[in-house]
Tab-separated table of C-alpha atoms in Angstrom:
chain	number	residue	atom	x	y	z
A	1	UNK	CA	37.590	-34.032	25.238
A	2	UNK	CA	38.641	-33.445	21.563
A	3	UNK	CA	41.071	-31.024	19.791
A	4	UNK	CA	37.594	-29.432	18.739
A	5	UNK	CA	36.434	-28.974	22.059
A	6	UNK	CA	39.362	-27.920	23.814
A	7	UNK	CA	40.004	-25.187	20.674
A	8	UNK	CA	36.381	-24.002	20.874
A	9	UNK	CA	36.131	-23.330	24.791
A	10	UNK	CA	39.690	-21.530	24.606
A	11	UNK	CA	38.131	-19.556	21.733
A	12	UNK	CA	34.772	-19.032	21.868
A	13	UNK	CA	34.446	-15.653	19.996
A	14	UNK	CA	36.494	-17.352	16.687
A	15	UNK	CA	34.913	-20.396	17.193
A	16	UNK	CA	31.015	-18.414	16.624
A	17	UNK	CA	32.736	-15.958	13.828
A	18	UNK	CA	34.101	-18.611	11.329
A	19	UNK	CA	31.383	-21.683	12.482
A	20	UNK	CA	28.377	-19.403	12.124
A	21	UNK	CA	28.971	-16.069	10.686
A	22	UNK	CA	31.487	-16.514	8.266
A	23	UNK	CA	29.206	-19.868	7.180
A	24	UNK	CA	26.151	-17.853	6.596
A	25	UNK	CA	27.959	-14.792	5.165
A	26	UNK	CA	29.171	-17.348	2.372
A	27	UNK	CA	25.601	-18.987	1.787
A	28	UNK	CA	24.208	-15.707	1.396
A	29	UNK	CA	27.627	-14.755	-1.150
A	30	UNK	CA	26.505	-17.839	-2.999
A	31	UNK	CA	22.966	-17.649	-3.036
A	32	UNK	CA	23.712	-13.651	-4.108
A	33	UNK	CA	26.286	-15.250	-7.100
A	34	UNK	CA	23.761	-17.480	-8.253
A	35	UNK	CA	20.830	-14.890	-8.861
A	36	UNK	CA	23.077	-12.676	-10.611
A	37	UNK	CA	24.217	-15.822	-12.588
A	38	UNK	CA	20.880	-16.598	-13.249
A	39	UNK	CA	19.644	-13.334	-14.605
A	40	UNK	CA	22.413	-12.705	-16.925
A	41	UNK	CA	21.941	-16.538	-18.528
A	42	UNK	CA	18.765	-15.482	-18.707
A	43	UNK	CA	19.045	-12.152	-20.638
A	44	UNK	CA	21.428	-13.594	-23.139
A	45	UNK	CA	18.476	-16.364	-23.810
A	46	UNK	CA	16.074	-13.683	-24.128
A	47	UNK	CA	18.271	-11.512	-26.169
A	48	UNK	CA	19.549	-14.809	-29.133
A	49	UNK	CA	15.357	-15.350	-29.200
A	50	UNK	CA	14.977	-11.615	-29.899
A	51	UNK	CA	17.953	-11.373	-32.426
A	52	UNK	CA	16.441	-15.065	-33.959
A	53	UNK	CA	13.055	-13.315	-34.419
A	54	UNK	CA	14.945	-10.034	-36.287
A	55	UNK	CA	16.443	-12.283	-38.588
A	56	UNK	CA	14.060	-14.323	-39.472
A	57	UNK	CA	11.774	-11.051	-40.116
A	58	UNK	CA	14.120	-9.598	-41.938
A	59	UNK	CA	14.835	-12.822	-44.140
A	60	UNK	CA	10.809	-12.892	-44.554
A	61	UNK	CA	10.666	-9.096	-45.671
A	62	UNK	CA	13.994	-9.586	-47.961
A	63	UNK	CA	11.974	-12.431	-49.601
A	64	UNK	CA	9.692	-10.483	-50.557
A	65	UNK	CA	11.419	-7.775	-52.414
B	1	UNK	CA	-2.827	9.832	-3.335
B	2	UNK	CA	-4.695	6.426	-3.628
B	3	UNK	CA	-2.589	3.817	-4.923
B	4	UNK	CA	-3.571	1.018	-7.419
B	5	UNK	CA	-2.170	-2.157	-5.585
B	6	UNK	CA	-3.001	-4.516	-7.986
B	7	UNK	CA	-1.617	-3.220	-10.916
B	8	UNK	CA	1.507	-4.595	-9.161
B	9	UNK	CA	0.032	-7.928	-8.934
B	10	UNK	CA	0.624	-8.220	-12.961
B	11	UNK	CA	4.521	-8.902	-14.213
B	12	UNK	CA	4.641	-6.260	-16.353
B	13	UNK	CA	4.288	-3.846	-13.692
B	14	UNK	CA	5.915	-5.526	-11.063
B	15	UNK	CA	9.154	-6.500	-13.285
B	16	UNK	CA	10.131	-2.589	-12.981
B	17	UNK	CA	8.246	-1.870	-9.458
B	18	UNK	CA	11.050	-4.879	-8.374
B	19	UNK	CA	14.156	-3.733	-10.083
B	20	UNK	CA	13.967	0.233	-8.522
B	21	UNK	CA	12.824	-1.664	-4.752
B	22	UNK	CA	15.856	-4.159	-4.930
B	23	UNK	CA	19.548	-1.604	-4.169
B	24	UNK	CA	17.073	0.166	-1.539
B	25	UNK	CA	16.340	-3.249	0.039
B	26	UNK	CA	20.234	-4.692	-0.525
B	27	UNK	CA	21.824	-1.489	0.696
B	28	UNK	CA	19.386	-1.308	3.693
B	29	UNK	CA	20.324	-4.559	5.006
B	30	UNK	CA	23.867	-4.130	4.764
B	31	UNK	CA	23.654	-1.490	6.597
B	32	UNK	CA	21.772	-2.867	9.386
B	33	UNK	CA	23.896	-6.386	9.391
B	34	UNK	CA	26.641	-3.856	10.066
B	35	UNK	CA	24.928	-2.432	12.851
B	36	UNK	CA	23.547	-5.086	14.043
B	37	UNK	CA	26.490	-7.506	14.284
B	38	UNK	CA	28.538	-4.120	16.075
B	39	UNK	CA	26.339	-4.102	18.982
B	40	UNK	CA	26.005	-7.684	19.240
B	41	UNK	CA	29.677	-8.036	19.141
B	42	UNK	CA	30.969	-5.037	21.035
B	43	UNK	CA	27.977	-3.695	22.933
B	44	UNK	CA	26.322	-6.498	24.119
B	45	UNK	CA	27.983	-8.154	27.248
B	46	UNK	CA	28.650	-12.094	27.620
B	47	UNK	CA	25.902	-13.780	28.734
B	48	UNK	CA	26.468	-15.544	32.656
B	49	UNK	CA	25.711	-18.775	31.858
B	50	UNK	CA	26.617	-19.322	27.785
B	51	UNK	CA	29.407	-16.793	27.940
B	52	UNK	CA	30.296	-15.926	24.354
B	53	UNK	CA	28.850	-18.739	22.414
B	54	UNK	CA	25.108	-16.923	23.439
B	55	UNK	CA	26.675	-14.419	20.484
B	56	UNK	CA	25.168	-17.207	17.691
B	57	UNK	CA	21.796	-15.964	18.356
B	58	UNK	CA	22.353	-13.131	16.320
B	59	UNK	CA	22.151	-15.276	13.180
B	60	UNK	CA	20.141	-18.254	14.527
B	61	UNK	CA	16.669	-16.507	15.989
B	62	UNK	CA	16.889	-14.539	12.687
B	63	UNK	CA	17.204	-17.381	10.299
B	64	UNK	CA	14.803	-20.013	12.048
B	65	UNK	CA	12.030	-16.343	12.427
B	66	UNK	CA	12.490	-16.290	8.438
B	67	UNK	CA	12.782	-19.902	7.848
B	68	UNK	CA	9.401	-20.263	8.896
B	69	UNK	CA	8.072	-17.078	7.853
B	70	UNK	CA	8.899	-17.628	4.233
B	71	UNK	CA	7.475	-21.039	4.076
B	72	UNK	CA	3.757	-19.512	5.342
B	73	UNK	CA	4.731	-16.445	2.741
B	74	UNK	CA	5.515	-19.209	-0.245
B	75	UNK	CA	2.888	-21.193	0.509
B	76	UNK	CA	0.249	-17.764	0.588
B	77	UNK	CA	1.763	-17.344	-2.808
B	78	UNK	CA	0.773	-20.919	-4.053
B	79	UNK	CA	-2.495	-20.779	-2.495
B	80	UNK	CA	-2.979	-17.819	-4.308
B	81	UNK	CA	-1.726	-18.448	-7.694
B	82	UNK	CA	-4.087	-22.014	-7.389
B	83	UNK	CA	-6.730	-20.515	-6.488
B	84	UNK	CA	-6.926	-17.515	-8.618
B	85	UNK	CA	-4.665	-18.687	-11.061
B	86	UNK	CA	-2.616	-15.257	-10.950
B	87	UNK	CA	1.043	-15.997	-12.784
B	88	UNK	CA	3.204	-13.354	-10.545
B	89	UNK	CA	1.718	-15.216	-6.984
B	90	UNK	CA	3.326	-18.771	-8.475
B	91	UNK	CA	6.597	-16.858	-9.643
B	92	UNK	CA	6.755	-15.100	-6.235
B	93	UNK	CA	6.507	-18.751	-4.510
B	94	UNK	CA	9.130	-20.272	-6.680
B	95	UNK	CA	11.467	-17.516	-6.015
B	96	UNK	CA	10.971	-17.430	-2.094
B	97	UNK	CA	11.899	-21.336	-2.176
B	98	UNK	CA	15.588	-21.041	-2.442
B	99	UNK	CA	16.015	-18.764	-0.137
B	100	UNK	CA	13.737	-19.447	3.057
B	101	UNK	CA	15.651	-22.919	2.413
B	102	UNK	CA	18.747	-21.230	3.014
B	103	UNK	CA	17.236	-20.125	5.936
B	104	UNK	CA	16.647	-23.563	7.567
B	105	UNK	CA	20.317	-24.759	6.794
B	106	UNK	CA	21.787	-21.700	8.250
B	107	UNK	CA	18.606	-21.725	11.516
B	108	UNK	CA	19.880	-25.732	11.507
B	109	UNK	CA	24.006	-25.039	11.092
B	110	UNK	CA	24.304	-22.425	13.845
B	111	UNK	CA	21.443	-23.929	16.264
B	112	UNK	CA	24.161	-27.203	15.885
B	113	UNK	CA	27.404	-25.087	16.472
B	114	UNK	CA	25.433	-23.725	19.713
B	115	UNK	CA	24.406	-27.113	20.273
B	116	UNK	CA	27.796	-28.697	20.813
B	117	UNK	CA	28.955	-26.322	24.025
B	118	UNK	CA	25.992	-26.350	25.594
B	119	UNK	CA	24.194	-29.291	25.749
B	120	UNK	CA	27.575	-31.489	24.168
B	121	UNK	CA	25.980	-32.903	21.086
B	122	UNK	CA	25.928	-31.410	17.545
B	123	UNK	CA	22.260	-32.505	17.074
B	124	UNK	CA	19.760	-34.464	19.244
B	125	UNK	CA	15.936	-35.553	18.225
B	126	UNK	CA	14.731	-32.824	20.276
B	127	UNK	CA	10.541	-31.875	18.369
B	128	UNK	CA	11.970	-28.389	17.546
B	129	UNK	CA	14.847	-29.466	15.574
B	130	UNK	CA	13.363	-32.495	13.910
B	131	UNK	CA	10.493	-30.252	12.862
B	132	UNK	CA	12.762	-27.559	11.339
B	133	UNK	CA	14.446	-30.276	9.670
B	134	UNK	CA	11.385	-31.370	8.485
B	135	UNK	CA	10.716	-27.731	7.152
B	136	UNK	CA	14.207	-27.987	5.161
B	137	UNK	CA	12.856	-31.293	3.579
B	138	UNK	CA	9.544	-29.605	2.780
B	139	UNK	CA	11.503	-26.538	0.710
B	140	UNK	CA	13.867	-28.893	-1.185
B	141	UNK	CA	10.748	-31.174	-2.174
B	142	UNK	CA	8.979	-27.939	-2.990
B	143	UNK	CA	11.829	-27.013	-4.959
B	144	UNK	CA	12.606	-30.365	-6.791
B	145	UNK	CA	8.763	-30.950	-7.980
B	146	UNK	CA	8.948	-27.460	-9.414
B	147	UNK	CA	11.928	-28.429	-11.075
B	148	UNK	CA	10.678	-32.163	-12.487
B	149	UNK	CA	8.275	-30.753	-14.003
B	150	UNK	CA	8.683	-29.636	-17.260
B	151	UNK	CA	4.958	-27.596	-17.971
B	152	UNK	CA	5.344	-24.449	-15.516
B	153	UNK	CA	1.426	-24.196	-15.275
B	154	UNK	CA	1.350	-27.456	-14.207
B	155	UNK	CA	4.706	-27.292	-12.000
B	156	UNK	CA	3.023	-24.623	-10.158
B	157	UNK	CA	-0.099	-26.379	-9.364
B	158	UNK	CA	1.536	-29.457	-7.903
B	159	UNK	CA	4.238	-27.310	-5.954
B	160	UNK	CA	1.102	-25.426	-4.546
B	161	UNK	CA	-0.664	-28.225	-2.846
B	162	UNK	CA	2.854	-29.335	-1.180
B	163	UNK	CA	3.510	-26.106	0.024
B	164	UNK	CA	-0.017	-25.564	1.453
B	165	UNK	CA	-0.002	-29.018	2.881
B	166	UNK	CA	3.261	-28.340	4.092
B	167	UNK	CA	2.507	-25.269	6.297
B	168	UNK	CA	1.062	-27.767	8.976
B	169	UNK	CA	4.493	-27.902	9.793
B	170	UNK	CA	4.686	-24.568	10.956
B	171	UNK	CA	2.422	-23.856	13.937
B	172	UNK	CA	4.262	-27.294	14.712
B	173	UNK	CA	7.591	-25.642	14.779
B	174	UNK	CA	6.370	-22.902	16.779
B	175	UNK	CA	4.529	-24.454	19.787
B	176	UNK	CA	6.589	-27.358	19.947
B	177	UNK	CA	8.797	-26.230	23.073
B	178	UNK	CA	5.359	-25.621	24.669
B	179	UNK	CA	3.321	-28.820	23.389
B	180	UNK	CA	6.323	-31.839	24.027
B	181	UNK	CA	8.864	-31.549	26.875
B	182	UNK	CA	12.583	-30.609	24.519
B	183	UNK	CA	15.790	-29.837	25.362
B	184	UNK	CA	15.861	-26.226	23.094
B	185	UNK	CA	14.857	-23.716	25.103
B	186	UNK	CA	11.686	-21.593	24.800
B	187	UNK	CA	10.579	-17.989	23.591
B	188	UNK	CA	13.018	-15.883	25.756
B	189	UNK	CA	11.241	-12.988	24.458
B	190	UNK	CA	7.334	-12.360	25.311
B	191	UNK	CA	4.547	-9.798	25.322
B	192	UNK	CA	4.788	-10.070	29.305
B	193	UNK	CA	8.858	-9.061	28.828
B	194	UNK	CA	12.358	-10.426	28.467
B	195	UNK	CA	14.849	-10.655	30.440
B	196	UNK	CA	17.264	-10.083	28.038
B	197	UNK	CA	20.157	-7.482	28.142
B	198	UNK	CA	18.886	-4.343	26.181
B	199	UNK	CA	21.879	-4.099	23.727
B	200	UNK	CA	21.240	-8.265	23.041
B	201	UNK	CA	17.512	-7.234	22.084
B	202	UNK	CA	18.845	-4.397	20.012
B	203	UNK	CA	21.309	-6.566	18.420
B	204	UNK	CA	18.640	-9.153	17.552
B	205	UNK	CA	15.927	-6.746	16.541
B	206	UNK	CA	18.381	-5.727	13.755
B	207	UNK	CA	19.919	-8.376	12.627
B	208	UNK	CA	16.629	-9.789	12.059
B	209	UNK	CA	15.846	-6.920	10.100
B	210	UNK	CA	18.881	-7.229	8.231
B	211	UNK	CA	17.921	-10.832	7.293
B	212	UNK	CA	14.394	-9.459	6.260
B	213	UNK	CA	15.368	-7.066	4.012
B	214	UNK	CA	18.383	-9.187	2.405
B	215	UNK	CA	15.526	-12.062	1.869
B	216	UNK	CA	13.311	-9.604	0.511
B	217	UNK	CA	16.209	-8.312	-2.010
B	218	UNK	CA	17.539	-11.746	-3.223
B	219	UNK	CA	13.455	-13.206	-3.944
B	220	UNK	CA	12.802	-9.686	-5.507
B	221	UNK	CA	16.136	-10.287	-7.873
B	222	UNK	CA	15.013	-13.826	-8.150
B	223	UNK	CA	11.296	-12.808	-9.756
B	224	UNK	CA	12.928	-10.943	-11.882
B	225	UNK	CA	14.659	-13.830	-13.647
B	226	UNK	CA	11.609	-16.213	-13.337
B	227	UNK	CA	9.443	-13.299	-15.163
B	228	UNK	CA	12.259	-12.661	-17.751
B	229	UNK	CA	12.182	-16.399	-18.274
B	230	UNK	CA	8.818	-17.353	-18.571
B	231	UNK	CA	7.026	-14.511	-20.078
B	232	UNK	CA	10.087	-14.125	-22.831
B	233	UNK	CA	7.612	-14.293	-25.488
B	234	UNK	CA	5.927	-11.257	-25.043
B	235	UNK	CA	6.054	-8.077	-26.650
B	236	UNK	CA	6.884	-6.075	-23.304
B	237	UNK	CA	9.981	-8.580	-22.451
B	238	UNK	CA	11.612	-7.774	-25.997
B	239	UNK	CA	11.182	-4.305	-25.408
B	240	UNK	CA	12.767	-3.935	-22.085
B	241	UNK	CA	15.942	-1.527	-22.472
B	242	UNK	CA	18.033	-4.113	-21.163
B	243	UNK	CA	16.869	-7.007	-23.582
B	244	UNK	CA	17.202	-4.533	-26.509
B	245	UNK	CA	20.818	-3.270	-25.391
């Protein structure tokens, strides 16, 4: 039998907490990290093309005058 | 007061129908994870046989129920958006992807940590775990032909006919521990009864909920981006409050 082994039958209840729970609990942190990371790259794209399109409206109209 | 579903099958209408559903959907889950993992943890007695490592199940039936679930969602989505050629239905598959991926590692991770005290090996090629692998491959491929294609019209269309093909895999999933003799264990809970401990039941219902509603929260969040994104040259996207702030 390995340390592993030995450790996980003498603590079963720690050994299902931190292998599963705490595992999934962090995927799901990560995944939640990444969405929120996503949609605020996202905006700022969104916004800079907005802002681009201003400018470049505004240059066209100043032009003109 | 009749509702008009498919105005909510456009983006522009979904974008805020999504936004108000998602802290509902996030706050619900916690909640019920809470709740959930409480009864499973301090209710719920040790099982006879498994003692405390039965206690997995919690987060394992939940994850592999969703794992598999998603995929046939995603690939209704892509079937969808082929077929019709609807743009939300191919940003609703992309954005389930990720996450009913997620799903498999964690249904695969656990199942392996259970695994190891009761049957003594970390993984064997047992039909129902080489098939969920299988269903892990299928979201990553889904996921990386999406990505290597550059054309999101055409990125959608060849994700589609994975996905679809891919949902073979789930029936396959399902009935395996009844069509080839494995070593995981079968549906402990039927329509003819369970003989599962009440408070176990309880505790499974609801975590399972829990996982449902935090899926439904993250893909909703995820659309969100993927409509931002690809519809960011529209009027209606540069007049959002929070583009404009």
């Amino acid at each position: 039998m390995s340390g592993l082994d030995i450790w996980m039958r003498e603590n079963p209840l720690a050994y299902v907490w931190l292998g599963s729970y705490a595992v999934a609990f962090f995927i799901f942190t990560i995944e939640i990290a990444m969405v929120r990371h996503k949609r605020k790259i996202t905006l700022q794209q969104v916004r800079l093309m907005r802002e681009a399109e201003d400018e470049a409206r505004d240059d066209k109209f100043g032009g003109n005058d | 007061m009749a509702i008009n579903w498919f105005k909510y099958s456009a983006p522009t209408t979904f974008y805020g129908l999504a936004g108000k559903l998602i802290p509902w959907f996030a706050f619900s889950s916690a909640i019920l994870f809470v709740v959930g993992l409480y009864i499973g943890f301090a209710v719920a007695p040790a099982d006879y046989q498994q003692g405390e490592f039965y206690r997995i199940i919690f987060i394992h039936v939940p994850s592999s129920i969703l794992s598999m679930f998603l995929y046939l969602v995603m690939a209704g989505y892509a079937a969808l958006g082929l077929i019709f050629n609807t743009r939300l239905s191919a940003m609703m598959a992309t954005a389930i992807a990720p996450t009913g991926a997620l799903f498999a590692f964690i249904s695969l991770w656990t199942g392996a940590l259970w695994g190891k005290p009761m049957w003594g090996a970390w993984w064997v090629w047992d039909a129902r775990l080489t098939s969920e692998l299988i269903l892990l491959f299928l979201y990553l491929g889904f996921i990386a032909l999406h990505a290597s294609i550059d054309d999101p019209r055409r990125a959608d269309r060849a994700s589609a006919l994975l996905a679809i093909v891919g949902s073979v895999n789930v029936p396959i999933i399902y009935f395996s521990v009844q069509w080839w003799n494995t070593l995981h264990q079968g549906s402990t809970i039927k329509f003819s009864g369970t003989s599962m401990h009440v408070a176990m039941q309880q505790a499974m219902f609801i975590t399972l909920a829990a996982c449902w509603l935090y899926a439904i929260a993250v893909v909703l969040a995820r659309v969100r981006s993927i409509i931002l994104e690809r519809e960011r040259n529209t009027t209606w996207i540069t007049e959002l409050p929070e583009v404009r702030s």
